């Protein structure tokens, strides 16, 4: 089976391309970054048409739920046709909307061992729930260890974190990640 995945930025591309194709092999994931959340939302109809015409089995849109209070508010930013497609019963759904509560770094932070391996020497302890955490936590960890000598580079960190990331561990500390991963398991079963 083949799936399309629309993401906001290049760090998302590097991370998800590695993680999804590793953990769901032999299924294939074609990850496309759209240069920001607004272009991702605006160009979802185009992605939908491209992946359907290429006979993919589904499309996932990973859009950060920045200032929106709930998934309903995020969904409302899409065209009505996409909103309707997101609401279809799960068994019939081709277009899927999944959203980190703040940004994908919240999902990284749900994997304590992965963070400790990606930032050697950190004493990071995963909170009970990482939804709503952001890039600031990773920046703080790096600053605590290295001061201003090491800057947080999203792409470099995504590349470092991807092979270390343990979805089973992350599911325990992020409700939104658990939803995303459960949905992936459903469609690839």
GROMACS .gro file of C-alpha atoms in nm:
model
  189
    1UNK     CA    1   0.000   0.000   0.000
    2UNK     CA    2   0.108   0.358  -0.065
    3UNK     CA    3   0.017   0.670   0.128
    4UNK     CA    4   0.074   1.039   0.078
    5UNK     CA    5   0.166   1.263   0.368
    6UNK     CA    6   0.150   1.644   0.353
    7UNK     CA    7   0.364   1.826   0.609
    8UNK     CA    8   0.448   2.188   0.686
    9UNK     CA    9   0.824   2.207   0.663
   10UNK     CA   10   1.151   2.042   0.565
   11UNK     CA   11   1.230   1.908   0.914
   12UNK     CA   12   0.893   1.728   0.907
   13UNK     CA   13   0.985   1.583   0.567
   14UNK     CA   14   1.317   1.442   0.687
   15UNK     CA   15   1.169   1.302   1.008
   16UNK     CA   16   0.852   1.143   0.872
   17UNK     CA   17   1.007   1.004   0.556
   18UNK     CA   18   1.247   0.800   0.773
   19UNK     CA   19   1.010   0.710   1.056
   20UNK     CA   20   0.708   0.606   0.852
   21UNK     CA   21   0.895   0.405   0.591
   22UNK     CA   22   1.094   0.229   0.866
   23UNK     CA   23   0.805   0.140   1.098
   24UNK     CA   24   0.546   0.057   0.834
   25UNK     CA   25   0.756  -0.129   0.576
   26UNK     CA   26   0.672  -0.269   0.324
   27UNK     CA   27   0.411   0.008   0.291
   28UNK     CA   28   0.540   0.324   0.124
   29UNK     CA   29   0.496   0.683   0.238
   30UNK     CA   30   0.551   0.973   0.000
   31UNK     CA   31   0.605   1.275   0.225
   32UNK     CA   32   0.572   1.622   0.076
   33UNK     CA   33   0.647   1.944   0.255
   34UNK     CA   34   0.446   2.247   0.158
   35UNK     CA   35   0.656   2.533   0.300
   36UNK     CA   36   0.435   2.625   0.595
   37UNK     CA   37   0.099   2.559   0.749
   38UNK     CA   38  -0.102   2.803   0.537
   39UNK     CA   39   0.029   2.662   0.206
   40UNK     CA   40  -0.035   2.308   0.335
   41UNK     CA   41  -0.396   2.395   0.414
   42UNK     CA   42  -0.447   2.589   0.090
   43UNK     CA   43  -0.288   2.319  -0.128
   44UNK     CA   44  -0.455   2.016   0.031
   45UNK     CA   45  -0.700   1.987  -0.264
   46UNK     CA   46  -0.402   1.973  -0.502
   47UNK     CA   47  -0.230   1.704  -0.292
   48UNK     CA   48  -0.553   1.509  -0.273
   49UNK     CA   49  -0.592   1.512  -0.650
   50UNK     CA   50  -0.227   1.417  -0.713
   51UNK     CA   51  -0.229   1.121  -0.475
   52UNK     CA   52  -0.570   0.995  -0.587
   53UNK     CA   53  -0.464   1.014  -0.953
   54UNK     CA   54  -0.149   0.818  -0.866
   55UNK     CA   55  -0.367   0.548  -0.704
   56UNK     CA   56  -0.242   0.597  -0.349
   57UNK     CA   57  -0.443   0.435  -0.070
   58UNK     CA   58  -0.482   0.746   0.143
   59UNK     CA   59  -0.351   1.089   0.233
   60UNK     CA   60  -0.251   1.221   0.574
   61UNK     CA   61  -0.226   1.593   0.642
   62UNK     CA   62  -0.006   1.679   0.942
   63UNK     CA   63  -0.086   2.038   1.036
   64UNK     CA   64   0.013   2.193   1.367
   65UNK     CA   65  -0.277   2.301   1.584
   66UNK     CA   66  -0.106   2.628   1.671
   67UNK     CA   67  -0.359   2.875   1.812
   68UNK     CA   68  -0.670   2.671   1.746
   69UNK     CA   69  -0.828   2.538   2.064
   70UNK     CA   70  -0.939   2.210   1.914
   71UNK     CA   71  -0.924   1.995   1.603
   72UNK     CA   72  -1.264   2.130   1.495
   73UNK     CA   73  -1.120   2.482   1.472
   74UNK     CA   74  -0.819   2.354   1.274
   75UNK     CA   75  -1.044   2.157   1.039
   76UNK     CA   76  -1.249   2.473   0.978
   77UNK     CA   77  -0.944   2.634   0.811
   78UNK     CA   78  -0.976   2.387   0.520
   79UNK     CA   79  -1.220   2.406   0.227
   80UNK     CA   80  -1.564   2.258   0.287
   81UNK     CA   81  -1.493   1.958   0.061
   82UNK     CA   82  -1.186   1.866   0.269
   83UNK     CA   83  -1.376   1.925   0.594
   84UNK     CA   84  -1.642   1.680   0.477
   85UNK     CA   85  -1.375   1.427   0.372
   86UNK     CA   86  -1.207   1.450   0.715
   87UNK     CA   87  -1.542   1.365   0.879
   88UNK     CA   88  -1.618   1.048   0.682
   89UNK     CA   89  -1.635   0.728   0.888
   90UNK     CA   90  -1.284   0.600   0.950
   91UNK     CA   91  -1.334   0.288   0.738
   92UNK     CA   92  -1.427   0.505   0.435
   93UNK     CA   93  -1.184   0.792   0.497
   94UNK     CA   94  -0.916   0.863   0.236
   95UNK     CA   95  -0.816   1.208   0.365
   96UNK     CA   96  -0.694   1.216   0.725
   97UNK     CA   97  -0.612   1.519   0.938
   98UNK     CA   98  -0.371   1.464   1.225
   99UNK     CA   99  -0.236   1.747   1.437
  100UNK     CA  100   0.033   1.784   1.696
  101UNK     CA  101  -0.120   2.002   1.967
  102UNK     CA  102   0.159   2.256   1.922
  103UNK     CA  103   0.418   2.125   1.675
  104UNK     CA  104   0.593   1.801   1.586
  105UNK     CA  105   0.863   1.863   1.847
  106UNK     CA  106   0.596   1.783   2.108
  107UNK     CA  107   0.581   1.436   1.957
  108UNK     CA  108   0.961   1.400   1.968
  109UNK     CA  109   0.951   1.492   2.336
  110UNK     CA  110   0.710   1.208   2.410
  111UNK     CA  111   1.003   0.966   2.359
  112UNK     CA  112   1.236   1.018   2.657
  113UNK     CA  113   1.499   0.765   2.547
  114UNK     CA  114   1.506   0.911   2.195
  115UNK     CA  115   1.562   1.264   2.328
  116UNK     CA  116   1.838   1.141   2.561
  117UNK     CA  117   2.012   0.970   2.269
  118UNK     CA  118   1.968   1.267   2.035
  119UNK     CA  119   2.103   1.508   2.301
  120UNK     CA  120   2.377   1.311   2.477
  121UNK     CA  121   2.423   1.417   2.837
  122UNK     CA  122   2.075   1.558   2.888
  123UNK     CA  123   1.879   1.461   3.197
  124UNK     CA  124   1.548   1.501   3.016
  125UNK     CA  125   1.251   1.336   3.182
  126UNK     CA  126   0.937   1.304   2.976
  127UNK     CA  127   0.631   1.467   3.132
  128UNK     CA  128   0.312   1.262   3.162
  129UNK     CA  129   0.172   1.446   2.859
  130UNK     CA  130   0.378   1.632   2.597
  131UNK     CA  131   0.092   1.771   2.391
  132UNK     CA  132   0.128   2.147   2.394
  133UNK     CA  133   0.505   2.141   2.439
  134UNK     CA  134   0.705   2.309   2.169
  135UNK     CA  135   1.048   2.372   2.024
  136UNK     CA  136   1.139   2.571   2.334
  137UNK     CA  137   1.188   2.257   2.541
  138UNK     CA  138   1.448   2.120   2.300
  139UNK     CA  139   1.619   2.459   2.282
  140UNK     CA  140   1.633   2.469   2.663
  141UNK     CA  141   1.787   2.122   2.679
  142UNK     CA  142   2.057   2.222   2.430
  143UNK     CA  143   2.124   2.551   2.608
  144UNK     CA  144   2.151   2.378   2.947
  145UNK     CA  145   2.423   2.150   2.808
  146UNK     CA  146   2.606   2.374   2.563
  147UNK     CA  147   2.514   2.733   2.643
  148UNK     CA  148   2.512   2.945   2.330
  149UNK     CA  149   2.772   2.728   2.153
  150UNK     CA  150   2.507   2.504   1.995
  151UNK     CA  151   2.197   2.640   1.825
  152UNK     CA  152   1.884   2.438   1.764
  153UNK     CA  153   1.862   2.345   1.396
  154UNK     CA  154   1.525   2.185   1.320
  155UNK     CA  155   1.644   1.985   1.019
  156UNK     CA  156   1.958   1.854   1.189
  157UNK     CA  157   1.758   1.755   1.496
  158UNK     CA  158   1.488   1.584   1.286
  159UNK     CA  159   1.758   1.384   1.106
  160UNK     CA  160   1.919   1.287   1.437
  161UNK     CA  161   1.590   1.201   1.608
  162UNK     CA  162   1.429   0.996   1.328
  163UNK     CA  163   1.637   0.677   1.362
  164UNK     CA  164   1.614   0.695   1.742
  165UNK     CA  165   1.241   0.763   1.771
  166UNK     CA  166   1.034   0.493   1.944
  167UNK     CA  167   0.666   0.531   1.854
  168UNK     CA  168   0.557   0.286   2.126
  169UNK     CA  169   0.716   0.505   2.393
  170UNK     CA  170   0.582   0.827   2.239
  171UNK     CA  171   0.227   0.694   2.232
  172UNK     CA  172   0.226   0.681   2.611
  173UNK     CA  173   0.293   1.053   2.652
  174UNK     CA  174   0.106   1.220   2.365
  175UNK     CA  175  -0.263   1.176   2.299
  176UNK     CA  176  -0.238   1.340   1.958
  177UNK     CA  177   0.056   1.122   1.851
  178UNK     CA  178  -0.126   0.812   1.973
  179UNK     CA  179  -0.425   0.908   1.756
  180UNK     CA  180  -0.200   0.953   1.451
  181UNK     CA  181  -0.016   0.624   1.503
  182UNK     CA  182  -0.339   0.432   1.571
  183UNK     CA  183  -0.484   0.567   1.247
  184UNK     CA  184  -0.173   0.458   1.057
  185UNK     CA  185  -0.202   0.109   1.205
  186UNK     CA  186  -0.567   0.093   1.100
  187UNK     CA  187  -0.502   0.182   0.737
  188UNK     CA  188  -0.199  -0.043   0.700
  189UNK     CA  189  -0.354  -0.351   0.865
   0.00000   0.00000   0.00000
